[in-house]
Amino acid sequence: MSSADRTRSLAGRMPAALLFSTGALALTTFPSAAQEGAETTTGPHAIALEELAVQGAGSGTRLLAQTPYTAAATGLNLTTPNRSGSRLDLSPLQTPASIEVISGQKIRERGQQTVQEAITQNAAGITTIGSPGNGFGAYTSRGFAGVNSVMQLYDGTRLFVGVNTTTYPFDTWNVDRIEVLRGPASVLYGDGAIGGVINVVPKKPVAVPVNAARAALGSDGVKRLAVDSGGPVGENLFYRLNVSGNQVDGWLNQNGNFANLAVSGSLLYQATPDLAVTLSHDYGYQEPLRYFGTPLIGGRIDPRLRFQNYNIDGSRIVFEDNWTQLKVEWSPSDDIVIRNTAYRLLSDRHWRNLESYAFVPSTGLIRRTSPIEIFHHQEQIGNRFDATVKGTLFGFRNEFVAGFEVNHIDFGVRNNSPYRGENSVDPFFFNPGFFSSPDSVRPLYRSSTDQYSLFAEDRLILTDQLSLIAGLRYDAPTVRREDLVTPSQSFTKAFNALSYRVGAVFNPTPDSSLYASYATAVDPVTSLITIPITQKDFKLSAGEQVEIGYKQVFWDGRGEFTLAGYRINKRDLLTVDPLRPQVPVQVGSQSSHGVEAFLSLGLWENWRAEGNLALLHAQYDDFQQAVGGMAVNFAGNQPVNVPERIANLWLSWAFAPRWEARAGVQFVGETFSDFANTVRRPSYEVVNGSLDYRVSDTSRFSVRVYNLLDTIYPVTGSANTWLLGRPHSVEVAYNLTF
């Protein structure tokens, strides 16, 4: 039986929601569809899926909004509904904000193995400042940097950050799509999102069987293996299972190996045509690269040090994450959808390293300091409920959603603070040595955070061309910190914040939109759940953004274009008192304004170009810090780690039957590692490429080249050390669907 015939035979006995789900996941369902083998959006299988979705929609049964949405492998997905820019399941064309939907197929076709690579090489204006030590979970967006300003979600749920560390998700094999919202998003997700939000959405259960596998080998001892399986278990029960493992010997001369394992499984029970229950569990285990940077000599990288790792033998970084979710969605009528998500995240982390290095000109040696051993234990339990109602208001069509969210987070730290101890080694010939510290590991502190929020959003459709959108959210977190070393420094601190957004969207044509919006947001002055006693009396930093933009689909869908301009102001930053430089005060401010453009264009039948450009000006407006016992004002300077020029360009060329070549260029402008803008990190360009050969309709052979020109570039850094990016490397992969 052909895939098309098998699809039709299932259509008569599948619940409508699952039929729609199958159609929505057309790109990952059939052997000729965009799984890891032969990927295409045309042909008989795609037609069969379209017919199947139509049959489901015409059956008279309501389609549950929980159903995954199609994310096309090419283009900007301007017509694809999502929940990152709005809880009303609007498409980017309908949303008064800058949002991108990056399909998992596109990510895997371009050879992006990590979430960090997928975001920074595809999304407009996003760069990373993360390191292996913090899980690569820190980004910059629109002039603001770090986990306190660019929030990360997994499947729509916020990950509360402990000590600037986010360790899940990391692998792209199980990713259905990544949704990136640029600009303030506190109205949707709470504090910590003035720069934007990154939402990683995993693959979902499907109604039609799907099986895929990938194996890869590469330079630096790269070994990868992954499998994906999904389909029906019974008449109303469906599953998805993804397993991916990676092991790399590494490009460093010593202590350069790393490995990880990601397992993602979910079950969908279609209890009735109107009620769906999904249980999922994700497991991540990482032993990332134990590399904390390369020391500068004379303010630059000496190429002879490029592959040196000054960490110790026996160094250790281990991250283990378990993420469980139970989702229930009920649609009692065509105009009402009720959703509830309960979740639990458990994270355990361990570091044992020598992390700080500096070249000493007087001795010609590398001074190594900060022998660190740390243990984290974090548990996050929460529940989110919302109800969507479609109807009329003042005689106009109206869509309204309201709900609440509650979280409880326990976080504990054991370490050997204050990290005393140091030694010096020859830059080129040295014995790494072993971990040695005069201080033993001991319990340091633990915190307990309770957070609740209320939110609402409304879309009033005045005409077929004009709609007004507004949102409101109230957050009230309370942090209790117990100091286990100095009990007198224990405290309880309650915060509260009100965020809102108002916007208008005008559609001159069904395929274009003009929008304007005003949004507010709040950020914690440090990681909320690990706030120290020195900052307990400060409030959340507040900000606001004005944005206007234009979005367009043209050439019968072969072209998509977005253009946005914005201005963001953030106040209540920590500075120092000019008269008492040792005393921090919360009166600082920072701002940015810029433009972002994104173009995706099918030039000819076998050529496609996609590119984005972000130009911004970011500065400290009022920001003083203590330097040598004096208060120095850095107003007008570019914020630390924030580039003002960012661009990506990808070209694909199907130059012969069964053959396709791709090339991508990532450009990041110069940045600074200090407030005074004296420690400059240069701009860089990285070129990646791939060549695919479709062996059969169900298999593909790929050759991928990373950092083609072998550019030496700093991903992030400090005044003494730069964390260098991946050198030139090659991988070959075989993908199979069965």
XYZ file of C-alpha atoms in Angstrom:
738
model
C 0.000 0.000 0.000
C 1.389 3.446 -0.912
C 1.784 6.196 1.635
C -1.056 8.123 0.028
C -3.393 5.103 0.139
C -2.418 4.380 3.732
C -3.231 7.977 4.618
C -6.686 7.771 3.041
C -7.457 4.502 4.809
C -6.711 6.137 8.148
C -8.761 9.240 7.438
C -12.083 7.615 8.159
C -11.177 6.502 11.675
C -8.852 9.240 13.014
C -10.095 12.015 15.303
C -10.219 15.337 13.506
C -7.607 16.899 15.759
C -5.122 14.192 14.885
C -5.971 14.378 11.209
C -5.226 18.060 11.291
C -2.094 17.341 13.282
C -0.940 14.919 10.613
C -1.550 17.478 7.912
C 0.190 20.140 9.940
C 3.190 17.861 10.322
C 3.248 16.980 6.652
C 6.877 17.977 6.454
C 7.890 15.302 8.947
C 5.460 12.496 8.290
C 6.202 10.726 5.020
C 9.380 9.315 3.543
C 9.372 11.933 0.815
C 8.468 14.646 3.278
C 10.901 16.740 5.236
C 12.203 14.309 7.715
C 15.868 13.539 7.816
C 15.807 11.706 4.516
C 14.347 12.985 1.256
C 12.846 16.362 2.065
C 10.350 18.095 -0.185
C 7.115 19.992 0.049
C 5.712 18.814 -3.255
C 4.752 15.538 -4.841
C 2.002 12.942 -4.332
C 2.561 12.535 -0.607
C 2.100 16.246 0.037
C -1.149 16.116 -1.970
C -2.348 13.160 0.067
C -1.696 15.030 3.286
C -3.582 18.042 2.003
C -6.538 15.833 1.146
C -6.377 14.219 4.592
C -6.449 17.570 6.373
C -9.425 18.623 4.281
C -11.276 15.433 5.148
C -10.669 16.056 8.836
C -11.766 19.667 8.637
C -14.891 18.748 6.734
C -15.977 15.998 9.081
C -17.896 18.398 11.319
C -15.632 17.709 14.286
C -13.899 20.636 16.001
C -10.135 20.941 15.634
C -8.281 21.389 18.903
C -5.969 24.390 19.057
C -3.325 22.189 20.693
C -2.619 20.752 17.260
C 0.922 21.503 16.018
C 1.161 24.109 13.296
C 2.948 23.699 10.002
C 6.338 25.397 9.893
C 7.600 25.510 6.324
C 11.221 24.561 5.795
C 11.785 27.623 3.632
C 10.685 31.194 4.087
C 9.832 33.212 7.184
C 6.554 31.447 8.065
C 4.670 34.758 8.171
C 1.335 32.953 7.899
C 2.149 30.225 10.433
C 0.223 30.545 13.746
C 2.326 30.458 16.905
C 1.961 31.086 20.639
C 5.209 32.958 21.326
C 4.084 36.346 20.054
C 0.504 36.012 21.283
C -1.597 33.543 23.276
C -4.321 33.883 20.629
C -2.533 31.638 18.104
C -1.923 34.515 15.699
C 0.430 34.372 12.744
C 3.307 36.857 12.436
C 1.227 38.782 9.874
C -1.448 39.252 12.545
C 0.928 40.108 15.431
C 2.137 43.660 16.220
C 5.664 42.477 16.998
C 8.777 41.009 15.379
C 8.579 37.224 15.472
C 10.239 34.466 13.466
C 9.291 30.810 13.173
C 12.331 28.662 12.318
C 11.408 25.127 11.305
C 13.268 22.133 12.650
C 13.735 20.894 9.110
C 15.588 24.066 8.132
C 17.770 23.782 11.237
C 18.779 20.192 10.502
C 19.283 20.810 6.773
C 21.781 23.536 7.640
C 23.681 21.214 9.963
C 22.966 23.178 13.146
C 23.417 20.634 15.916
C 22.769 22.911 18.903
C 19.969 25.280 19.806
C 22.555 28.044 20.114
C 23.702 27.555 16.500
C 20.121 27.423 15.246
C 19.197 30.708 16.909
C 22.280 32.786 16.133
C 22.659 31.603 12.505
C 18.973 31.975 11.560
C 17.260 34.617 13.711
C 17.724 38.324 13.071
C 19.774 40.306 15.558
C 20.473 37.517 18.078
C 23.988 36.668 19.261
C 25.311 34.396 21.981
C 27.412 35.311 24.998
C 27.095 31.856 26.526
C 29.852 29.405 27.349
C 30.060 25.643 27.969
C 30.087 26.420 31.670
C 26.616 27.972 31.690
C 25.018 25.765 29.053
C 25.323 28.332 26.222
C 22.056 29.798 27.466
C 22.825 33.530 27.314
C 21.971 35.747 24.324
C 21.840 39.383 23.242
C 18.873 41.019 21.504
C 18.118 44.638 20.642
C 20.908 46.012 22.789
C 20.269 43.936 25.919
C 22.271 40.928 27.039
C 22.074 37.918 29.319
C 19.552 35.548 30.832
C 17.888 38.402 32.733
C 16.926 40.189 29.498
C 16.462 37.452 26.873
C 14.117 34.777 28.207
C 14.103 31.133 27.174
C 11.068 28.857 27.014
C 10.653 25.174 26.349
C 7.350 24.283 24.710
C 5.896 27.578 25.911
C 6.989 27.243 29.543
C 9.462 29.617 31.143
C 12.732 28.264 32.525
C 13.641 30.080 35.758
C 17.366 30.798 35.771
C 19.723 30.030 38.656
C 23.079 31.879 38.789
C 22.969 32.796 35.076
C 22.822 29.143 34.059
C 20.402 27.540 31.605
C 21.213 24.000 30.506
C 18.115 22.773 28.648
C 17.249 22.395 25.803
C 20.475 21.993 23.824
C 19.966 19.465 20.986
C 18.054 20.231 17.758
C 17.120 16.678 16.720
C 13.799 16.766 18.596
C 12.959 20.357 17.612
C 9.794 20.924 15.605
C 10.439 24.665 15.420
C 12.016 27.572 17.284
C 9.982 30.734 17.723
C 11.925 33.959 18.355
C 10.157 37.094 19.594
C 12.325 40.224 19.608
C 11.523 43.058 21.955
C 9.723 43.221 25.323
C 7.633 40.142 26.157
C 6.901 40.529 29.875
C 3.208 40.900 29.036
C 3.311 37.265 27.925
C 5.909 35.625 30.157
C 6.794 37.899 33.085
C 10.042 39.450 34.238
C 13.275 38.929 32.332
C 12.236 39.504 28.713
C 12.931 43.096 27.731
C 15.195 41.994 24.871
C 13.063 39.100 23.642
C 11.994 35.491 24.032
C 13.256 32.232 22.526
C 10.760 29.350 22.547
C 11.966 25.871 21.572
C 9.005 23.693 20.530
C 9.635 19.914 20.429
C 8.183 17.425 17.958
C 4.682 16.138 18.786
C 2.865 12.795 18.457
C 1.531 12.064 14.970
C -1.300 9.925 13.615
C 0.596 8.403 10.676
C 3.707 6.298 11.433
C 7.012 8.127 11.104
C 10.472 6.652 11.546
C 13.805 8.310 10.854
C 17.447 7.872 11.798
C 20.702 9.756 11.389
C 24.325 8.713 11.752
C 27.292 11.059 11.372
C 31.078 11.001 11.617
C 33.473 13.922 11.425
C 36.823 15.459 12.127
C 37.804 15.990 15.765
C 36.391 12.540 16.511
C 32.755 13.530 15.950
C 30.248 10.684 16.318
C 26.483 11.271 16.200
C 23.524 8.908 16.263
C 19.821 9.786 16.427
C 16.413 8.163 15.910
C 12.883 9.549 15.625
C 9.740 7.436 15.815
C 6.063 8.273 16.072
C 2.589 7.113 15.214
C -0.529 5.430 16.632
C -0.434 3.040 19.576
C -4.170 2.413 19.487
C -7.268 4.011 18.085
C -6.974 7.117 20.269
C -3.398 6.968 21.533
C -0.394 8.367 19.660
C 3.284 8.724 20.504
C 6.572 10.406 19.577
C 10.056 9.366 20.689
C 13.337 11.075 19.850
C 16.778 9.978 21.002
C 20.006 11.734 20.075
C 23.561 11.128 21.243
C 26.744 13.030 20.390
C 30.368 12.377 21.292
C 33.341 14.520 20.239
C 37.043 14.073 20.982
C 37.436 17.830 20.451
C 39.815 20.269 18.805
C 41.787 21.274 21.902
C 45.154 19.770 22.766
C 43.997 18.568 26.183
C 40.716 18.136 28.060
C 38.753 18.859 24.869
C 36.300 15.983 24.654
C 32.560 16.415 25.258
C 29.366 14.377 24.940
C 25.610 14.570 25.452
C 22.401 12.559 25.301
C 18.872 13.888 24.715
C 15.710 11.778 25.033
C 12.271 13.219 24.332
C 9.051 11.205 24.496
C 5.351 12.107 24.474
C 1.950 10.401 24.430
C -1.228 12.016 23.140
C -4.572 10.563 24.227
C -7.527 11.815 22.205
C -10.179 11.053 24.830
C -12.970 12.578 22.729
C -12.972 14.699 19.571
C -13.065 17.722 21.920
C -10.613 16.617 24.600
C -6.904 15.840 24.245
C -4.383 14.928 26.942
C -0.622 14.936 26.291
C 2.011 13.588 28.660
C 5.640 14.260 27.804
C 9.032 13.780 29.399
C 12.391 15.122 28.260
C 15.764 14.047 29.578
C 19.056 15.758 28.919
C 22.531 14.706 29.990
C 25.559 16.811 29.090
C 29.264 16.699 29.669
C 30.095 19.878 27.731
C 33.457 21.174 26.635
C 35.461 22.070 29.746
C 36.958 25.189 28.186
C 36.766 28.667 29.717
C 38.699 30.682 27.174
C 42.096 31.537 25.766
C 44.292 34.171 27.487
C 45.132 37.351 25.564
C 48.736 38.337 24.970
C 49.157 42.017 24.214
C 45.395 42.418 23.953
C 44.978 39.816 21.210
C 44.955 36.080 20.593
C 48.317 34.525 19.859
C 47.505 31.888 17.178
C 49.916 29.506 18.900
C 47.512 29.372 21.883
C 44.416 28.661 19.795
C 44.177 24.995 20.711
C 45.471 25.223 24.272
C 43.119 24.495 27.160
C 44.419 25.698 30.531
C 41.871 23.779 32.572
C 43.065 20.957 34.827
C 43.077 17.225 34.303
C 40.080 15.631 35.965
C 37.997 18.746 35.297
C 34.278 18.194 35.412
C 31.076 19.747 34.049
C 27.888 17.672 34.201
C 24.341 18.873 33.571
C 21.336 16.582 34.033
C 17.801 17.811 33.334
C 14.410 16.101 33.601
C 11.366 17.920 32.258
C 7.817 16.522 32.605
C 4.646 18.137 31.291
C 0.963 17.197 31.349
C -1.182 19.177 28.923
C -4.967 19.083 28.744
C -6.948 20.866 26.075
C -10.721 20.970 25.889
C -12.823 22.648 23.228
C -16.462 22.538 24.392
C -17.534 24.606 21.379
C -16.126 26.088 18.206
C -15.537 29.379 20.018
C -14.038 28.184 23.307
C -10.711 26.516 23.997
C -9.514 25.732 27.524
C -5.907 24.730 28.151
C -4.034 23.619 31.237
C -0.349 22.700 31.504
C 1.242 21.240 34.628
C 5.017 20.794 34.633
C 8.045 19.822 36.693
C 11.675 20.541 35.919
C 14.528 18.955 37.853
C 18.110 20.080 37.198
C 21.348 18.885 38.786
C 24.660 20.478 37.845
C 28.271 19.949 38.875
C 31.412 21.945 38.079
C 35.007 21.208 39.125
C 37.452 23.359 37.171
C 40.203 25.938 37.197
C 38.372 28.696 35.325
C 40.331 31.980 35.215
C 43.501 32.588 33.177
C 45.634 35.677 32.493
C 48.972 36.218 30.769
C 51.539 37.948 33.004
C 54.025 39.928 30.824
C 56.656 40.204 33.569
C 56.991 36.423 33.848
C 55.777 35.265 30.436
C 53.536 32.729 32.211
C 49.810 32.064 32.390
C 48.446 32.712 35.878
C 45.569 30.343 36.655
C 43.111 31.230 39.430
C 39.631 30.305 40.713
C 39.671 26.571 41.451
C 35.889 26.149 41.520
C 33.706 23.252 42.581
C 29.947 23.893 42.577
C 26.798 21.794 42.879
C 23.338 23.061 41.857
C 20.036 21.390 42.611
C 16.947 23.033 41.143
C 13.321 21.958 41.058
C 10.586 23.952 39.324
C 6.940 22.929 39.669
C 4.203 24.949 38.045
C 0.834 25.153 36.373
C -0.539 27.405 33.647
C -4.230 27.725 32.783
C -5.901 29.827 30.110
C -9.229 30.020 28.314
C -9.812 31.503 24.860
C -13.214 32.780 23.805
C -14.216 33.993 20.346
C -17.299 36.178 19.995
C -18.312 39.784 19.462
C -17.649 43.011 21.361
C -19.474 46.250 20.512
C -20.681 44.523 17.374
C -17.151 43.609 16.203
C -15.521 40.189 16.033
C -13.407 39.638 19.121
C -10.931 37.078 20.483
C -10.079 37.063 24.178
C -7.801 34.916 26.337
C -7.259 35.071 30.090
C -5.499 32.859 32.571
C -3.090 32.434 35.440
C 0.277 30.814 36.127
C 1.843 29.612 39.379
C 5.380 28.364 40.032
C 7.375 27.077 42.967
C 11.150 26.888 42.582
C 13.587 25.342 45.057
C 17.236 26.093 44.418
C 20.272 25.025 46.407
C 24.007 25.670 46.042
C 27.034 23.903 47.486
C 30.500 25.182 46.615
C 33.998 25.996 47.828
C 33.630 29.792 47.735
C 35.698 32.073 47.877
C 37.633 30.039 45.242
C 41.110 30.685 46.606
C 44.251 29.249 45.088
C 46.412 29.922 42.041
C 49.425 28.716 40.067
C 51.351 29.649 36.929
C 52.205 27.549 33.868
C 54.164 27.967 30.663
C 51.832 29.101 27.812
C 52.977 26.323 25.479
C 54.398 23.454 27.529
C 52.715 22.717 30.833
C 51.347 20.039 33.073
C 47.587 20.731 33.511
C 47.706 19.410 37.069
C 44.722 18.426 39.174
C 42.074 20.183 41.204
C 43.424 21.730 44.408
C 41.715 24.262 46.641
C 42.336 25.362 50.248
C 38.569 25.528 50.753
C 36.230 22.547 50.983
C 32.799 22.263 49.396
C 30.020 23.210 51.800
C 26.339 24.164 51.595
C 26.212 27.870 50.776
C 22.567 28.837 50.509
C 19.178 27.673 49.330
C 16.209 29.640 48.080
C 12.510 29.036 47.713
C 10.560 31.127 45.218
C 6.782 31.302 44.823
C 5.469 33.127 41.800
C 1.977 33.737 40.503
C 0.690 35.788 37.613
C -2.572 36.802 35.992
C -2.724 37.610 32.296
C -5.196 38.591 29.600
C -5.042 39.435 25.915
C -7.655 40.698 23.486
C -7.929 41.118 19.723
C -10.701 43.354 18.433
C -11.254 42.960 14.679
C -12.668 46.288 13.499
C -12.624 45.395 9.799
C -11.158 42.664 7.622
C -8.071 44.866 7.380
C -7.727 46.471 10.815
C -7.432 44.891 14.255
C -6.441 46.172 17.696
C -4.511 43.960 20.115
C -3.899 44.589 23.808
C -2.441 42.523 26.627
C -1.964 42.806 30.370
C -0.024 40.752 32.926
C 0.507 41.027 36.672
C 3.393 39.147 38.308
C 4.055 38.660 42.032
C 7.147 36.579 42.879
C 8.376 36.102 46.452
C 11.936 34.901 47.125
C 13.045 33.371 50.424
C 16.787 32.938 50.719
C 18.357 30.970 53.546
C 22.042 31.674 54.042
C 23.599 28.462 55.369
C 26.948 30.088 56.210
C 25.737 33.314 57.822
C 22.127 32.748 58.941
C 21.705 36.421 59.860
C 21.872 37.237 56.138
C 18.759 35.203 55.332
C 15.841 37.247 54.014
C 12.468 37.247 52.262
C 11.724 39.624 49.396
C 8.446 40.154 47.531
C 8.259 41.758 44.088
C 5.367 42.757 41.868
C 5.078 44.130 38.379
C 2.411 45.108 35.866
C 3.246 44.830 32.167
C 1.121 45.659 29.154
C 1.129 45.921 25.379
C -1.133 47.756 22.943
C -0.881 47.532 19.187
C -2.658 47.871 15.878
C -2.305 45.766 12.736
C -3.464 46.975 9.323
C -3.537 44.568 6.390
C -3.514 46.514 3.089
C -3.772 43.138 1.355
C -4.275 39.616 2.751
C -0.537 39.034 2.302
C 0.826 42.180 3.942
C 0.591 44.019 7.235
C 1.580 47.318 8.788
C 1.771 47.432 12.569
C 2.620 49.672 15.487
C 2.894 48.754 19.145
C 3.848 50.033 22.565
C 4.999 47.527 25.199
C 6.393 47.596 28.714
C 8.603 45.036 30.446
C 10.542 44.325 33.629
C 13.884 42.621 34.272
C 15.414 41.452 37.568
C 18.694 43.125 38.496
C 20.144 39.605 38.756
C 18.791 36.055 38.477
C 15.517 36.317 40.363
C 15.671 33.008 42.265
C 19.301 33.594 43.343
C 19.189 37.256 44.295
C 21.903 38.040 46.923
C 21.335 40.002 50.110
C 23.185 43.016 48.681
C 20.379 43.430 46.124
C 17.336 42.448 48.145
C 16.117 46.047 48.555
C 16.091 46.798 44.835
C 13.013 46.583 42.635
C 12.661 45.087 39.187
C 14.133 47.192 36.384
C 11.439 48.626 34.122
C 11.489 49.306 30.400
C 9.353 50.253 27.441
C 9.440 49.895 23.665
C 7.849 51.609 20.695
C 7.934 49.568 17.465
C 6.608 49.967 13.938
C 6.968 47.475 11.123
C 5.919 46.065 7.786
C 5.560 42.425 6.691
C 4.870 41.102 3.215
C 4.363 37.809 1.378
C 4.812 38.220 -2.384
C 5.481 36.387 -5.652
C 2.791 33.809 -4.898
C 4.494 32.902 -1.631
C 8.009 32.598 -3.059
C 9.090 35.782 -1.306
C 8.683 37.080 2.238
C 9.939 40.323 3.730
C 9.878 42.036 7.134
C 11.108 45.422 8.268
C 10.944 46.766 11.826
C 12.113 49.879 13.633
C 12.111 50.253 17.415
C 13.289 52.197 20.430
C 13.726 50.658 23.906
C 14.460 52.427 27.183
C 15.358 50.548 30.354
C 15.675 52.268 33.718
C 16.415 51.345 37.334
C 19.811 49.819 36.524
C 22.305 49.385 39.333
C 24.944 52.133 39.440
C 26.990 53.607 42.290
C 26.408 56.659 44.406
C 28.731 59.432 43.067
C 29.539 60.510 46.639
C 29.890 56.960 47.973
C 31.261 54.787 45.138
C 31.098 51.673 47.310
C 27.287 52.002 47.638
C 25.098 50.715 44.759
C 21.972 52.677 43.844
C 19.207 51.857 41.388
C 19.016 54.977 39.232
C 20.811 53.958 36.027
C 19.344 53.746 32.540
C 20.143 52.221 29.166
C 18.577 52.568 25.714
C 18.737 51.255 22.189
C 17.132 51.995 18.843
C 17.514 50.243 15.553
C 16.114 48.607 12.441
C 15.848 44.933 11.461
C 15.140 43.470 8.035
C 14.584 39.894 6.884
C 14.168 38.667 3.308
C 13.468 35.178 1.993
C 13.337 34.789 -1.768
C 12.885 31.867 -4.153
C 14.908 33.374 -6.987
C 14.351 30.572 -9.450
C 12.971 27.076 -9.166
C 16.281 25.757 -7.825
C 17.693 28.832 -6.026
C 16.729 30.360 -2.685
C 18.269 33.158 -0.655
C 17.469 34.049 2.950
C 19.110 36.838 4.857
C 18.625 39.200 7.758
C 20.282 42.378 8.956
C 20.102 44.130 12.331
C 21.520 47.634 12.801
C 21.231 49.268 16.201
C 22.682 51.910 18.437
C 22.804 50.921 22.101
C 24.219 52.983 24.935
C 24.339 53.550 28.663
C 22.375 56.718 29.395
C 23.162 56.979 33.098
C 25.559 54.389 34.396
C 28.279 54.892 36.993
C 30.678 52.317 38.369
C 33.456 52.426 40.949
C 36.941 52.566 39.411
C 39.895 52.942 41.755
C 37.637 54.171 44.524
C 36.087 56.854 42.305
C 32.681 56.934 40.596
C 33.089 56.977 36.810
C 30.115 57.670 34.545
C 30.067 55.572 31.363
C 27.100 57.383 29.773
C 27.194 57.181 25.982
C 29.251 53.990 25.873
C 28.211 50.815 24.094
C 26.913 48.169 26.561
C 29.185 45.232 27.332
C 28.871 42.228 24.977
C 26.366 43.991 22.674
C 27.249 44.170 18.942
C 25.590 46.893 16.876
C 25.824 45.109 13.508
C 24.547 41.554 12.990
C 23.753 39.742 9.734
C 23.089 36.264 8.365
C 22.888 35.102 4.760
C 21.993 31.649 3.450
C 21.981 30.479 -0.181
C 20.717 27.117 -1.409
C 21.121 25.742 -4.940
C 19.586 22.515 -6.242
C 22.067 22.384 -9.101
C 21.240 18.897 -10.375
C 18.654 16.169 -9.809
C 19.101 14.809 -6.255
C 21.840 17.356 -5.455
C 21.621 20.507 -3.326
C 24.326 22.823 -2.008
C 23.992 25.376 0.807
C 26.243 28.137 2.077
C 25.755 30.439 5.038
C 27.627 33.489 6.321
C 27.229 34.808 9.862
C 28.517 38.310 10.632
C 28.801 39.784 14.137
C 30.060 43.320 14.650
C 32.638 44.469 17.156
C 31.819 44.343 20.858
C 33.391 45.505 24.105
C 34.277 43.568 27.243
C 34.365 46.557 29.593
C 32.176 49.530 30.505
C 34.810 52.021 29.328
C 34.881 50.498 25.807
C 38.652 50.070 25.923
C 38.733 46.257 25.636
C 37.506 45.694 22.093
C 36.599 42.350 20.543
C 36.779 42.494 16.730
C 33.956 41.745 14.337
C 33.994 38.395 12.581
C 32.463 36.404 9.753
C 31.977 32.641 9.818
C 31.177 30.648 6.664
C 29.411 27.275 6.837
C 28.335 25.030 3.980
C 26.830 21.689 3.045
C 26.279 19.394 0.112
C 23.363 16.922 0.036
C 22.871 13.956 -2.266
C 19.488 12.254 -2.245
C 20.446 8.589 -2.527
C 16.799 7.537 -2.750
C 13.372 8.884 -1.846
C 13.986 7.752 1.728
C 17.667 8.487 2.282
C 20.155 11.317 2.004
C 23.930 11.610 2.245
C 25.324 14.931 3.465
C 28.724 16.567 3.774
C 28.849 19.587 6.099
C 31.696 22.043 6.514
C 31.862 24.334 9.545
C 33.982 27.499 9.650
C 35.075 26.951 6.066
C 37.725 29.688 6.168
C 39.028 28.582 9.582
C 38.417 32.012 11.088
C 39.776 32.641 14.594
C 36.996 34.549 16.341
C 35.827 35.326 19.896
C 32.280 34.283 20.781
C 32.503 36.153 24.084
C 35.211 37.267 26.466
C 36.585 39.392 29.264
C 39.482 41.805 29.625
C 41.979 38.908 29.910
C 40.420 35.972 28.080
C 38.403 35.254 24.921
C 36.234 32.202 24.373
C 37.070 31.130 20.823
C 34.594 29.606 18.390
C 34.758 26.245 16.648
C 37.637 25.904 14.136
C 37.356 24.424 10.644
C 35.794 20.951 10.711
C 33.971 18.507 8.435
C 31.186 15.994 9.024
C 29.476 13.399 6.857
C 25.973 12.199 7.707
C 23.521 9.610 6.437
C 19.796 10.190 7.003
C 17.164 7.512 6.516
C 13.385 7.309 6.806
C 11.686 3.941 7.040
